Short mmCIF file of C-alpha atoms in Angstrom, two decimals:
data_model
loop_
_atom_site.label_atom_id
_atom_site.label_comp_id
_atom_site.label_asym_id
_atom_site.label_seq_id
_atom_site.Cartn_x
_atom_site.Cartn_y
_atom_site.Cartn_z
CA MET A 14 10.89 -8.50 15.38
CA GLU A 15 10.98 -8.59 11.57
CA ARG A 16 11.33 -12.37 11.69
CA GLU A 17 8.45 -12.65 14.15
CA LEU A 18 6.22 -10.59 11.87
CA MET A 19 7.14 -12.73 8.87
CA ASP A 20 6.43 -15.94 10.79
CA GLU A 21 3.03 -14.61 11.89
CA ALA A 22 2.20 -13.54 8.35
CA ALA A 23 3.20 -16.97 7.00
CA GLN A 24 0.90 -18.69 9.49
CA LEU A 25 -1.96 -16.43 8.46
CA GLN A 26 -1.26 -17.05 4.77
CA ASP A 27 -1.51 -20.81 5.32
CA ARG A 28 -4.76 -20.40 7.23
CA LEU A 29 -6.28 -18.29 4.46
CA THR A 30 -5.16 -20.85 1.88
CA GLU A 31 -7.00 -23.57 3.79
CA ILE A 32 -10.18 -21.50 4.06
CA TYR A 33 -10.07 -19.99 0.55
CA PRO A 34 -7.99 -22.36 -1.61
CA GLU A 35 -8.45 -20.31 -4.81
CA LEU A 36 -7.79 -16.88 -3.30
CA LEU A 37 -4.03 -16.37 -2.95
CA LEU A 38 -1.30 -16.55 -5.55
CA PRO A 39 0.31 -19.92 -4.72
CA GLN A 40 3.95 -18.92 -5.24
CA ALA A 41 3.64 -15.58 -3.45
CA VAL A 42 5.09 -14.89 -0.02
CA PRO A 43 4.03 -12.20 2.48
CA LEU A 44 5.09 -8.66 1.58
CA LEU A 45 5.09 -6.97 4.97
CA TRP A 46 6.23 -3.60 3.61
CA LEU A 47 8.12 -2.28 0.59
CA GLY A 48 11.27 -0.23 0.91
CA PRO A 49 13.72 0.96 3.54
CA VAL A 50 12.11 2.39 6.67
CA ARG A 51 11.60 6.12 6.09
CA PRO A 52 9.63 8.94 7.77
CA VAL A 53 6.51 8.72 5.58
CA LEU A 54 4.50 5.56 4.85
CA THR A 55 1.82 5.06 2.18
CA VAL A 56 -0.86 2.41 2.67
CA GLY A 57 -2.76 0.52 -0.04
CA VAL A 58 -4.90 -2.62 -0.39
CA ASN A 59 -2.67 -5.62 -1.18
CA PRO A 60 0.26 -6.62 -3.42
CA SER A 61 -0.36 -7.22 -7.09
CA PRO A 62 0.23 -10.70 -8.55
CA ARG A 63 2.53 -8.85 -10.95
CA ASP A 64 4.86 -8.24 -8.04
CA PHE A 65 5.77 -11.90 -8.57
CA ASP A 66 5.99 -11.92 -12.37
CA LYS A 67 9.77 -11.53 -12.18
CA ALA A 68 11.63 -14.28 -10.35
CA ASN A 69 14.25 -11.91 -8.92
CA ARG A 70 11.92 -9.22 -7.56
CA PHE A 71 10.96 -11.19 -4.44
CA PRO A 72 11.67 -14.67 -3.14
CA GLN A 73 8.98 -17.14 -4.11
CA LYS A 74 7.87 -20.40 -2.60
CA HIS A 75 6.94 -23.62 -4.36
CA THR A 76 3.28 -23.57 -5.27
CA ASN A 77 2.40 -26.51 -3.00
CA GLN A 78 4.71 -25.43 -0.16
CA LYS A 79 3.29 -24.13 3.09
CA ALA A 80 4.32 -20.58 3.85
CA VAL A 81 5.48 -21.52 7.36
CA ASP A 82 7.86 -24.11 5.89
CA TRP A 83 9.16 -21.56 3.38
CA ALA A 84 9.70 -19.02 6.18
CA LYS A 85 11.89 -21.40 8.19
CA THR A 86 14.74 -20.99 5.70
CA GLU A 87 13.88 -17.98 3.54
CA ALA A 88 12.32 -15.37 5.83
CA GLU A 89 15.51 -13.40 6.45
CA GLN A 90 16.32 -13.18 2.73
CA ALA A 91 12.77 -12.03 2.06
CA VAL A 92 13.04 -9.25 4.64
CA ARG A 93 16.26 -8.06 2.99
CA LYS A 94 14.46 -7.92 -0.36
CA LEU A 95 11.61 -5.94 1.18
CA ASN A 96 14.04 -3.44 2.67
CA GLU A 97 15.82 -3.03 -0.68
CA TYR A 98 12.66 -2.25 -2.63
CA PHE A 99 12.85 1.17 -4.38
CA LEU A 100 16.65 0.78 -4.28
CA SER A 101 16.84 -2.31 -6.49
CA GLY A 102 15.63 -0.84 -9.80
CA ASN A 103 13.09 -3.67 -9.95
CA VAL A 104 9.93 -1.87 -8.82
CA TYR A 105 6.42 -2.63 -10.08
CA THR A 106 6.04 0.73 -11.81
CA ASN A 107 2.49 0.13 -13.08
CA TRP A 108 1.41 1.06 -9.55
CA PHE A 109 4.22 3.20 -8.15
CA GLY A 110 5.39 4.90 -11.31
CA LYS A 111 8.97 5.64 -12.29
CA LYS A 112 11.23 8.15 -10.56
CA ASN A 113 9.77 11.63 -11.09
CA GLY A 114 7.01 10.01 -13.14
CA ALA A 115 3.26 9.59 -12.67
CA LYS A 116 1.11 7.19 -10.59
CA MET A 117 1.91 7.12 -6.86
CA GLU A 118 5.32 8.69 -7.38
CA GLY A 119 3.83 11.69 -9.18
CA PHE A 120 1.24 12.23 -6.46
CA MET A 121 3.79 11.96 -3.65
CA ASN A 122 6.22 14.22 -5.55
CA GLY A 123 3.54 16.91 -5.47
CA ALA A 124 3.23 16.44 -1.72
CA GLY A 125 6.99 16.85 -1.37
CA TYR A 126 8.09 13.20 -1.18
CA SER A 127 9.60 10.50 -3.38
CA TYR A 128 10.05 6.74 -3.30
CA TYR A 129 13.33 6.97 -5.23
CA GLY A 130 16.83 8.43 -5.04
CA ASP A 131 19.10 9.85 -2.37
CA SER A 132 16.40 12.17 -1.03
CA ALA A 133 13.69 9.49 -0.85
CA SER A 134 11.48 9.87 2.19
CA VAL A 135 8.51 7.54 1.62
CA TYR A 136 7.91 3.78 1.47
CA HIS A 137 4.84 1.55 1.27
CA LEU A 138 2.76 -1.02 3.12
CA ASP A 139 -0.38 -2.92 2.08
CA TYR A 140 -3.17 -3.58 4.57
CA VAL A 141 -3.47 -7.18 3.35
CA PRO A 142 0.14 -8.32 2.76
CA PHE A 143 -0.77 -11.20 0.42
CA ALA A 144 -1.04 -11.21 -3.38
CA THR A 145 -4.35 -12.58 -4.66
CA LYS A 146 -4.88 -14.35 -7.97
CA LYS A 147 -7.41 -11.70 -8.99
CA ARG A 148 -7.45 -8.06 -8.00
CA MET A 149 -8.93 -7.74 -4.54
CA GLY A 150 -12.21 -6.20 -5.68
CA ALA A 151 -12.88 -9.13 -8.01
CA THR A 152 -12.34 -11.87 -5.43
CA GLY A 153 -15.74 -11.47 -3.77
CA LEU A 154 -13.92 -11.75 -0.44
CA LYS A 155 -12.62 -8.24 0.10
CA GLU A 156 -14.99 -7.36 2.93
CA ALA A 157 -14.40 -10.67 4.70
CA LEU A 158 -10.63 -10.23 4.51
CA PHE A 159 -10.71 -6.58 5.50
CA GLN A 160 -12.66 -7.37 8.67
CA LEU A 161 -10.64 -10.44 9.64
CA GLU A 162 -9.24 -9.83 13.11
CA GLU A 163 -5.89 -11.47 12.25
CA ILE A 164 -5.44 -9.07 9.31
CA ARG A 165 -6.22 -6.07 11.50
CA ALA A 166 -3.87 -7.27 14.25
CA LEU A 167 -1.00 -7.89 11.82
CA PHE A 168 -1.47 -4.41 10.38
CA GLN A 169 -1.34 -2.88 13.85
CA LYS A 170 1.83 -4.80 14.74
CA ARG A 171 3.56 -3.68 11.56
CA ILE A 172 2.70 -0.04 12.22
CA ASP A 173 3.91 -0.35 15.82
CA TRP A 174 7.20 -1.80 14.60
CA LEU A 175 7.82 0.64 11.74
CA LYS A 176 6.79 3.79 13.67
CA PRO A 177 6.41 6.19 10.71
CA SER A 178 6.11 9.92 11.38
CA GLN A 179 3.22 10.29 8.95
CA ILE A 180 0.92 7.91 7.08
CA TRP A 181 -0.92 8.50 3.78
CA VAL A 182 -3.80 6.08 3.15
CA PHE A 183 -5.31 5.68 -0.34
CA GLY A 184 -8.81 4.46 -1.18
CA ALA A 185 -12.13 4.68 0.66
CA ASP A 186 -12.28 0.90 1.04
CA VAL A 187 -8.93 0.81 2.85
CA ILE A 188 -9.73 3.83 5.01
CA GLN A 189 -12.98 2.26 6.18
CA ALA A 190 -11.32 -1.07 7.01
CA LEU A 191 -8.27 0.10 8.94
CA PRO A 192 -8.19 -0.11 12.74
CA GLY A 193 -7.36 2.99 14.71
CA VAL A 194 -8.65 5.60 12.22
CA ASN A 195 -9.51 9.01 13.67
CA GLN A 196 -10.54 11.58 11.05
CA GLU A 197 -10.99 15.17 12.14
CA ARG A 198 -12.24 16.55 8.81
CA VAL A 199 -12.88 15.51 5.20
CA GLN A 200 -12.92 17.98 2.32
CA GLN A 201 -12.63 18.19 -1.46
CA VAL A 202 -9.43 19.15 -3.24
CA SER A 203 -10.17 22.69 -4.40
CA ASP A 204 -9.33 22.42 -8.12
CA TYR A 205 -10.06 18.68 -8.35
CA PRO A 206 -13.39 18.31 -6.50
CA ALA A 207 -13.88 14.63 -7.43
CA VAL A 208 -11.08 13.82 -4.98
CA SER A 209 -11.62 14.20 -1.24
CA PHE A 210 -9.12 13.89 1.56
CA GLY A 211 -9.21 13.82 5.32
CA THR A 212 -6.73 14.51 8.08
CA GLY A 213 -6.39 13.00 11.50
CA SER A 214 -4.52 10.02 12.89
CA LEU A 215 -4.08 6.30 12.32
CA CYS A 216 -3.00 4.17 15.27
CA GLY A 217 -2.03 7.40 17.01
CA ILE A 218 0.17 8.61 14.11
CA SER A 219 -0.51 11.73 12.03
CA ALA A 220 -2.34 10.61 8.88
CA VAL A 221 -3.77 11.84 5.59
CA PHE A 222 -6.68 9.90 4.08
CA VAL A 223 -7.05 10.24 0.30
CA TYR A 224 -10.32 8.98 -1.16
CA ALA A 225 -8.77 7.93 -4.46
CA LYS A 226 -6.01 5.67 -5.77
CA PRO A 227 -3.39 7.44 -7.92
CA GLY A 228 -1.77 4.10 -8.71
CA GLU A 229 -4.94 3.11 -10.56
CA GLN A 230 -5.14 6.41 -12.44
CA PHE A 231 -8.28 7.35 -10.49
CA LEU A 232 -10.30 4.73 -12.38
CA GLY A 233 -12.91 4.70 -9.65
CA LEU A 234 -13.97 8.23 -10.58
CA GLY A 235 -15.52 7.08 -13.86
CA SER A 236 -15.49 8.86 -17.22
CA ALA A 237 -17.56 11.98 -16.46
CA ALA A 238 -16.41 15.53 -15.73
CA ASP A 239 -16.18 17.14 -12.31
CA SER A 240 -18.12 20.21 -11.15
CA ASN A 241 -15.43 22.45 -12.66
CA GLY A 242 -15.83 20.80 -16.06
CA ARG A 243 -12.52 18.96 -15.79
CA HIS A 244 -12.71 15.43 -17.21
CA HIS A 245 -11.89 12.75 -14.66
CA GLY A 246 -9.57 11.12 -17.18
CA SER A 247 -7.21 14.08 -16.88
CA TYR A 248 -6.76 13.50 -13.15
CA GLY A 249 -4.29 10.69 -13.84
CA SER A 250 -1.79 12.74 -15.83
CA ARG A 251 1.59 13.38 -14.25
CA SER A 252 0.97 17.13 -14.00
CA SER A 253 -2.47 16.67 -12.41
CA LEU A 254 -1.19 14.09 -9.94
CA ARG A 255 1.57 16.41 -8.82
CA GLU A 256 -0.86 19.31 -8.52
CA ILE A 257 -3.36 17.28 -6.47
CA GLY A 258 -0.60 16.13 -4.13
CA ALA A 259 0.66 19.71 -3.78
CA LEU A 260 -2.82 21.12 -3.12
CA ILE A 261 -3.46 18.57 -0.37
CA SER A 262 -0.06 19.20 1.19
CA ARG A 263 -0.58 22.98 1.22
CA GLU A 264 -4.03 22.61 2.73
CA ILE A 265 -2.65 20.36 5.48
CA GLU A 266 -0.02 22.99 6.28
CA ARG A 267 -2.70 25.68 6.39
CA LEU A 268 -4.89 23.63 8.72
CA ASP A 269 -1.97 22.95 11.03
#
């Protein structure tokens, strides 16, 4: 099934390249998920072009090579690399953070999870599995891509294959785009009211929806202070990230 998913993603990548020739990073290959399959899955927007700034992090194709031709010989190696992510010591830490550090790792540590080490219990998937030349929000094509039926179908197939026990989704834009979202409630984090979260299900799986992106240091919140007088800039510190994750986790337990 992994090979089938990679072949389908490669076909979609070639189609997008034909429609939007300046959109995708030419040497990039589909990143279906990142890390060994674990109980908890985090979901973001799409891979960073910096995921491909090191030749040994992921396989790369020739810039003028079709993805389907690349997949014929390299798909299995690529899947092995995907499954080794967070074990390889070659993680893009500007988004995920270092072990016991800040960014996504700090947030998930607060919630009781980690991407790293023997007790790791979380891995990652991006809704759009293709690296773009610019960040997604600057492409001018985010909405078109998010609503593309092939993108939605590929996401659903990946979730069906991976079968996580729980999913954490980050960012209002991603939450609004995903198929199969069922939110039962949305509320503010008590001590960090600029961040909201919801609970419910995604594709029939228990899910938490966080209306912020810890990997971007909560840049979307702006430079003002929240209703408690806490400056938004402080939300991105390691201690704040851990506390926000812990507060959400405790509230989920209370609601259950």
